Amino acid sequence: MSHLEKLDAYFTEHRERHLAELNEFLRIPSISALSEHKEDMRNAANWLAEHLKSLNIENVAVEETAGHPVVYGEWLHAEGKPTILFYGHYDVQPVDPLNLWETPPFEPTIRDNKLFARGSSDDKGQVFMHLKMIEALFAAEGTLPVNIKFIYEGEEEIGSPSLPQYTEDNKEKLAADLIVISDTGLYAKGKPAVCYGLRGLTGVQIDVRGAKGDLHSGLYGGGVQNAIHALTEILASFRNEHGTIQVDGFYDKVLPLSDEERQAYRDLGFDEEALKQELQVPALFGEAGYSYLEQTWARPTLEINGVFGGFSGEGIKTVLPAEAGAKITCRLVPNQDPEEIVALLKAHIEKHKPDGVEVIVSEFDKGKPYLTPFDHPLIQAAGRSYEKVYKVPTAYTRGGGSIPIVAAFDEILNLPVVLMGFGLSEENFHAPNEHFHLENFDQGLRVLGDYLHEVAELKL
């Protein structure tokens, strides 16, 4: 029997037990954002640690950080073979609004071959797949084809504030040849994807202050600057009518797409007309000269996320508002640095600030973009493993969103990151009725097991 046939037999025989064990994990309400769940966070970390120990993983430890604990373990007996560091997170998002859940969020339920529970897709279900894949390889082959390390954190849903420092303090312990993360998704149902890049994130809040207080528009209108007019003048200066960002230097370091990448995106056959119908918009919008996928995966953005100020109640109030504000975020692409982009934004705002107001700029948290070349041997090996199991070509995609810790791993550990996810965009992660399609749970286990064999054959 081939290793895939052995894995298939094992997973088929033990599927019900595996799902029952996953349900135990999902029942723990490990919500990192809420202090009342601090004990649940530790229970989830302990559950992971005990499960790793049951798999004969060595040096398992629940290690303290400034926040919630990190779970570590290792198995390093594949002499001369590469080492994979598996990462994931055991924390989950809050469940509000609770009344929109069809079944309780921490009582796992299977309907239509979908597992409903908070964390089922993001990320407990996918973390659990790492564990069961290791269990199956030990059972089927008596050993592992590569060396492995695990690092699972409890703060991803709040921005991973403690993990960069933990990583910096434990660089030698975490040394490996690559990092595998299962916290992304397929391109579409039945269409596997390896995500090889993520956009970064930065942003600012702009507060505009004019007179000492709101002024009567009849007495002062036309003679004193209106804070909202001043704000909208600044906001309008950020982009032209095509969405091209007008901030000096904003695009200077953007890494352009290769011809091979652009062709790969075209080959996916993305249906922009269908997207318009789904979103119920008359037209899509974006930077001229780029397709929708290119715009959302590989080009930077500047978006106004909120505007506030003045009177917005029923009727009308004839005043000149003294204060107004806006929140702005930028998605960044490889070679763009969040600190540099914030500096450019501040310079632009100062340049376009109208007379008669004071403007204060406050910074938000920042995350760097990340890219592993899509022709990297480790990326292509992941694609082969998907294709063996799903029986269709693998898509090579970038993610429009951000996982800040990925860039931190790249910077601190200097390792290629392979994003091998099995979720679907329709699975309501971060929303009520989160669920995980169990066909991807089943197939993903086999993909991950095969990938260890693919990596074992590479000369890294």
XYZ file of C-alpha atoms in Angstrom:
460
model
C 0.000 0.000 0.000
C 1.151 3.542 -0.705
C 1.401 5.994 2.172
C -1.772 7.728 0.946
C -3.666 4.417 0.910
C -2.490 3.691 4.456
C -3.568 7.140 5.615
C -6.937 6.787 3.904
C -7.607 3.464 5.643
C -6.658 4.871 9.037
C -8.715 8.047 8.728
C -11.734 6.109 7.503
C -11.562 3.662 10.420
C -11.111 6.327 13.102
C -13.257 9.172 11.716
C -15.999 9.042 14.352
C -13.497 9.012 17.210
C -11.612 11.916 15.677
C -14.785 13.987 15.369
C -15.727 13.189 18.970
C -12.301 14.384 20.128
C -12.585 17.545 18.022
C -15.944 18.227 19.674
C -14.226 18.146 23.086
C -11.838 20.835 21.895
C -14.641 22.940 20.387
C -16.682 22.869 23.595
C -14.034 24.933 25.396
C -15.105 28.621 25.076
C -11.587 29.948 24.529
C -12.461 33.558 23.678
C -9.241 35.533 23.982
C -10.874 38.970 23.759
C -12.969 38.535 26.925
C -11.260 38.481 30.322
C -13.960 36.280 31.849
C -12.690 33.441 29.640
C -9.135 33.520 30.962
C -9.540 30.131 32.635
C -11.105 28.699 29.481
C -8.047 29.871 27.563
C -5.779 27.916 29.878
C -8.079 24.878 29.658
C -7.799 24.956 25.861
C -4.005 25.226 26.042
C -3.862 22.323 28.488
C -6.168 20.252 26.269
C -3.813 20.780 23.326
C -0.761 19.927 25.404
C -2.276 16.704 26.713
C -3.311 15.700 23.217
C 0.189 16.300 21.889
C 1.600 14.131 24.674
C -0.825 11.354 23.748
C 0.719 11.363 20.248
C 4.235 10.750 21.624
C 5.262 14.320 20.915
C 8.170 15.239 23.169
C 9.068 18.260 25.319
C 5.457 19.382 25.351
C 4.950 22.495 27.450
C 2.365 25.178 28.160
C 4.592 28.240 28.261
C 3.734 31.607 29.735
C 3.707 34.869 27.793
C 2.639 38.374 28.711
C -0.858 37.259 27.716
C -2.324 33.833 27.079
C 0.016 30.824 27.038
C 1.762 29.229 24.078
C 1.740 25.437 23.584
C 4.974 23.896 22.310
C 6.024 20.360 21.376
C 8.510 18.583 19.113
C 9.575 15.276 17.563
C 13.086 15.352 16.107
C 14.079 11.807 15.184
C 14.063 11.946 11.358
C 17.804 12.216 10.951
C 18.934 14.247 7.962
C 15.391 15.268 7.074
C 13.822 18.765 7.092
C 12.019 20.196 10.100
C 8.493 21.598 9.792
C 7.181 24.070 12.376
C 3.385 23.854 12.571
C 1.580 27.000 13.768
C -2.042 27.617 14.678
C -4.206 29.231 17.324
C -6.591 27.843 19.909
C -8.427 31.084 20.659
C -11.713 31.990 18.992
C -13.806 35.073 18.328
C -16.673 36.193 20.575
C -20.028 34.692 19.628
C -22.288 37.754 19.598
C -25.029 38.140 18.501
C -25.960 34.910 20.239
C -29.598 34.981 19.074
C -28.501 34.438 15.449
C -26.940 31.033 16.174
C -29.160 28.140 15.103
C -27.461 25.886 17.664
C -25.336 26.927 20.682
C -21.840 28.024 19.561
C -20.004 25.739 21.999
C -22.206 22.686 21.484
C -20.833 21.202 18.238
C -23.519 19.967 15.852
C -23.265 18.242 12.472
C -25.829 19.201 9.818
C -25.496 18.339 6.120
C -21.932 17.095 6.679
C -20.951 20.463 8.160
C -19.671 20.835 11.710
C -21.228 23.909 13.370
C -19.408 25.494 16.318
C -17.313 28.535 17.100
C -13.754 27.681 16.076
C -14.755 24.774 13.836
C -13.119 26.411 10.807
C -11.091 29.235 12.423
C -8.895 27.664 13.684
C -9.471 24.777 16.063
C -10.731 22.423 13.380
C -7.669 23.028 11.225
C -5.255 22.831 14.184
C -6.836 19.519 15.142
C -6.096 18.207 11.659
C -2.368 18.674 12.327
C -2.656 16.423 15.371
C -4.667 13.670 13.723
C -2.357 13.661 10.692
C 0.590 12.995 13.011
C -1.371 10.296 14.828
C -2.158 8.567 11.544
C 1.439 8.637 10.290
C 2.716 7.101 13.516
C 0.012 4.421 13.393
C 0.443 3.599 9.701
C 4.219 3.881 9.392
C 5.603 3.756 12.928
C 7.543 6.988 12.415
C 7.433 10.377 10.696
C 9.122 11.228 7.392
C 10.322 14.636 8.706
C 11.052 16.348 11.997
C 8.247 18.420 13.448
C 7.712 21.206 15.960
C 4.441 22.758 17.102
C 3.650 26.255 18.305
C 0.034 27.086 19.082
C -0.952 30.449 20.515
C -4.027 31.874 22.218
C -3.993 35.459 20.971
C -4.351 35.393 17.180
C -7.868 36.794 17.321
C -6.593 39.835 19.242
C -3.584 40.483 17.005
C -0.958 38.114 18.515
C 0.493 40.784 20.836
C 2.688 38.348 22.820
C 3.893 35.939 20.144
C 6.538 38.111 18.413
C 8.427 38.533 21.681
C 8.049 34.833 22.493
C 9.407 34.004 19.035
C 12.325 36.398 19.458
C 13.149 34.861 22.841
C 12.952 31.295 21.481
C 14.539 31.568 18.033
C 16.820 28.588 18.540
C 14.047 26.358 19.845
C 11.773 27.307 16.956
C 14.457 26.878 14.269
C 13.125 24.892 11.307
C 13.176 24.683 7.515
C 9.633 25.930 6.961
C 6.438 26.900 8.735
C 3.093 25.321 7.848
C -0.075 27.207 8.780
C -3.622 25.945 8.267
C -5.647 29.104 8.827
C -6.643 29.985 5.275
C -9.064 28.502 2.767
C -9.615 26.806 -0.535
C -10.093 28.930 -3.649
C -13.617 27.525 -3.987
C -15.562 24.398 -3.115
C -13.595 21.462 -4.531
C -10.804 23.773 -5.714
C -7.703 23.640 -3.480
C -5.358 26.588 -3.135
C -1.968 27.368 -1.690
C -1.855 30.941 -0.438
C 1.671 32.278 -0.958
C 1.222 35.920 0.021
C -0.698 38.144 2.421
C -1.226 41.867 2.478
C -0.053 43.907 5.436
C -2.080 46.509 7.284
C -1.684 49.953 8.747
C -3.950 52.884 9.410
C -4.557 56.221 11.045
C -7.313 58.245 12.611
C -7.624 61.851 11.464
C -9.145 64.316 13.933
C -9.904 67.805 12.630
C -10.540 70.595 15.129
C -11.719 74.074 14.249
C -13.384 76.632 16.530
C -13.707 76.211 20.295
C -17.215 74.844 19.776
C -19.979 74.425 17.182
C -20.931 77.785 15.655
C -24.216 79.222 14.377
C -24.062 78.931 10.587
C -25.923 82.193 10.109
C -23.557 84.222 12.287
C -20.281 82.556 11.298
C -20.927 80.660 8.055
C -18.637 81.801 5.274
C -16.171 83.366 7.659
C -14.930 80.420 9.768
C -13.699 77.042 8.541
C -16.149 74.137 8.868
C -14.357 71.064 10.300
C -16.322 68.641 8.125
C -15.530 70.586 4.952
C -11.870 70.594 5.956
C -11.952 66.844 6.616
C -13.657 66.000 3.329
C -11.096 68.103 1.456
C -8.341 65.978 2.991
C -10.184 62.729 2.319
C -10.900 63.623 -1.304
C -7.200 64.216 -1.895
C -6.230 60.601 -1.149
C -7.456 58.960 -4.381
C -8.376 59.923 -7.910
C -11.580 58.908 -9.673
C -10.097 55.513 -10.606
C -8.997 54.654 -7.079
C -5.309 55.324 -7.703
C -3.763 56.569 -4.457
C -2.382 60.112 -4.719
C -0.068 60.025 -1.691
C 3.449 60.909 -2.822
C 5.728 57.854 -2.694
C 2.930 55.406 -1.831
C 3.700 53.036 -4.717
C 7.478 53.518 -4.814
C 8.368 50.170 -3.213
C 5.458 48.053 -4.433
C 6.697 44.715 -5.770
C 5.076 44.278 -9.198
C 3.353 41.082 -10.228
C 5.329 38.803 -12.507
C 3.925 37.833 -15.893
C 3.623 34.246 -14.612
C 1.529 35.343 -11.648
C -0.789 37.458 -13.779
C -1.302 34.548 -16.145
C -1.986 32.202 -13.223
C -4.687 34.577 -11.979
C -6.248 34.794 -15.451
C -6.257 31.006 -15.644
C -8.494 30.857 -12.561
C -11.341 32.230 -14.653
C -12.712 34.501 -11.920
C -16.247 35.688 -12.804
C -16.439 39.420 -12.099
C -20.013 39.599 -13.431
C -21.126 36.975 -10.923
C -19.453 38.942 -8.151
C -21.370 42.090 -9.117
C -24.621 40.159 -8.913
C -23.689 38.605 -5.576
C -22.795 41.992 -4.071
C -25.701 43.749 -5.809
C -23.535 46.550 -7.160
C -23.832 48.081 -10.663
C -20.077 48.002 -11.244
C -16.826 46.981 -9.624
C -14.262 49.673 -8.839
C -10.516 49.719 -8.660
C -7.135 50.712 -9.909
C -7.034 50.903 -13.703
C -5.045 48.247 -15.528
C -5.562 45.467 -12.979
C -8.115 42.678 -12.695
C -10.245 42.247 -9.586
C -8.009 39.443 -8.272
C -4.898 41.530 -8.869
C -6.493 44.519 -7.161
C -7.538 42.564 -4.085
C -4.561 40.216 -3.748
C -1.511 42.096 -4.957
C -2.162 45.839 -4.997
C -2.194 48.193 -1.994
C -5.281 50.078 -0.873
C -6.332 53.143 1.049
C -9.871 52.949 2.397
C -11.972 55.284 4.535
C -13.557 53.013 7.151
C -15.578 55.589 9.043
C -16.390 59.307 9.167
C -17.832 61.172 12.123
C -18.749 64.725 13.154
C -21.534 67.277 13.142
C -25.262 66.746 13.520
C -26.893 63.565 12.210
C -30.195 63.483 14.079
C -33.670 63.958 12.669
C -34.272 67.286 10.987
C -31.580 69.912 10.569
C -29.290 71.840 12.867
C -27.673 74.893 11.291
C -24.183 74.772 12.757
C -20.571 74.795 11.679
C -19.190 71.668 13.369
C -16.060 72.344 15.405
C -14.781 68.750 15.167
C -14.792 65.944 12.625
C -12.824 62.772 12.120
C -12.208 59.726 9.981
C -10.576 56.309 10.275
C -8.402 55.108 7.405
C -6.687 51.787 6.797
C -4.251 50.684 4.099
C -3.677 47.132 2.930
C -0.029 46.825 1.991
C 1.816 44.541 -0.421
C 5.359 43.129 -0.390
C 8.185 45.665 0.034
C 5.864 48.270 1.580
C 6.737 49.072 5.184
C 3.872 50.091 7.523
C 5.979 52.687 9.342
C 7.013 54.326 6.070
C 3.430 54.363 4.797
C 2.187 56.072 7.967
C 4.907 58.705 7.552
C 3.778 59.276 3.949
C 0.152 59.581 5.063
C 1.066 62.153 7.697
C 3.047 64.195 5.172
C 0.135 64.067 2.719
C -2.357 65.162 5.351
C -0.140 68.051 6.409
C 0.284 69.091 2.765
C -3.476 69.072 2.092
C -4.684 70.456 5.422
C -6.898 73.524 4.801
C -6.368 76.745 6.693
C -8.355 77.407 9.832
C -8.167 73.970 11.481
C -5.834 71.822 13.520
C -5.323 68.229 12.395
C -4.215 65.436 14.724
C -3.162 62.051 13.288
C -3.210 58.942 15.525
C -1.683 55.625 14.447
C -3.265 52.162 14.576
C -1.591 48.771 14.942
C 0.565 47.691 12.027
C 1.267 44.402 10.259
C 3.775 43.787 7.483
C 2.925 42.046 4.199
C 4.340 38.619 3.425
C 5.294 36.747 0.250
C 6.851 33.378 -0.539
C 7.526 33.150 -4.308
C 4.806 30.982 -5.785
C 7.374 28.923 -7.693
C 9.215 28.063 -4.455
C 9.747 24.255 -4.189
C 7.881 24.094 -0.875
C 4.876 25.911 -2.348
C 4.844 23.678 -5.410
C 5.150 20.577 -3.216
C 2.036 21.672 -1.312
C 0.242 22.060 -4.622
C 1.139 18.509 -5.593
C -0.243 17.133 -2.328
C -3.552 18.947 -2.829
C -3.819 17.648 -6.395
C -3.255 14.024 -5.369
C -6.219 14.164 -3.002
C -8.624 16.641 -4.641
C -7.873 15.372 -8.176
C -7.935 18.888 -9.690
C -5.182 21.467 -10.319
C -4.176 23.594 -7.343
C -4.697 27.355 -7.482
C -1.847 29.566 -6.304
C -3.343 32.607 -4.635
C -2.542 35.550 -2.453
C -4.730 36.602 0.440
C -6.205 40.087 0.473
C -6.319 40.046 4.247
C -3.588 40.015 6.870
C -2.177 37.539 9.396
C 0.370 39.794 11.127
C 2.235 36.962 12.833
C 3.181 35.504 9.428
C 5.326 38.538 8.624
C 6.757 38.422 12.149
C 7.754 34.772 11.669
C 9.371 35.685 8.353
C 11.318 38.545 9.904
C 12.392 36.812 13.125
C 12.884 33.209 11.994
C 13.672 33.906 8.326
C 11.704 30.865 7.142
C 9.413 30.257 4.175
C 5.762 30.045 5.224
C 3.383 27.631 3.501
C -0.291 28.460 4.038
C -2.216 25.201 3.621
C -5.804 25.957 4.601
C -9.000 23.963 4.165
C -11.761 26.419 5.003
C -14.274 28.034 2.664
C -15.197 31.717 2.564
C -18.847 30.816 3.145
C -18.182 29.184 6.536
C -19.096 32.208 8.680
C -15.876 32.422 10.652
C -16.106 35.441 13.008
C -19.901 35.325 12.563
C -22.870 33.327 13.912
C -23.212 29.737 12.702
C -19.537 29.216 11.949
C -19.049 25.795 10.398
C -16.524 23.531 8.701
C -17.303 21.385 5.651
C -16.331 17.902 6.750
C -15.349 16.781 3.266
C -12.464 19.254 3.578
C -11.680 17.962 7.056
C -11.436 14.468 5.547
C -9.459 15.440 2.460
C -7.273 17.911 4.325
C -6.012 15.223 6.684
C -4.772 13.242 3.711
C -3.244 16.307 2.026
C -1.256 17.203 5.144
C -0.027 13.648 5.587
C 1.126 13.489 1.986
C 2.848 16.873 2.282
C 5.188 15.555 4.961
C 6.319 12.915 2.479
C 6.706 15.531 -0.273
C 8.885 17.690 1.998
C 10.972 14.680 3.024
C 12.031 14.220 -0.619
C 13.157 17.836 -1.124
C 16.752 18.948 -0.857
C 16.440 22.084 1.285
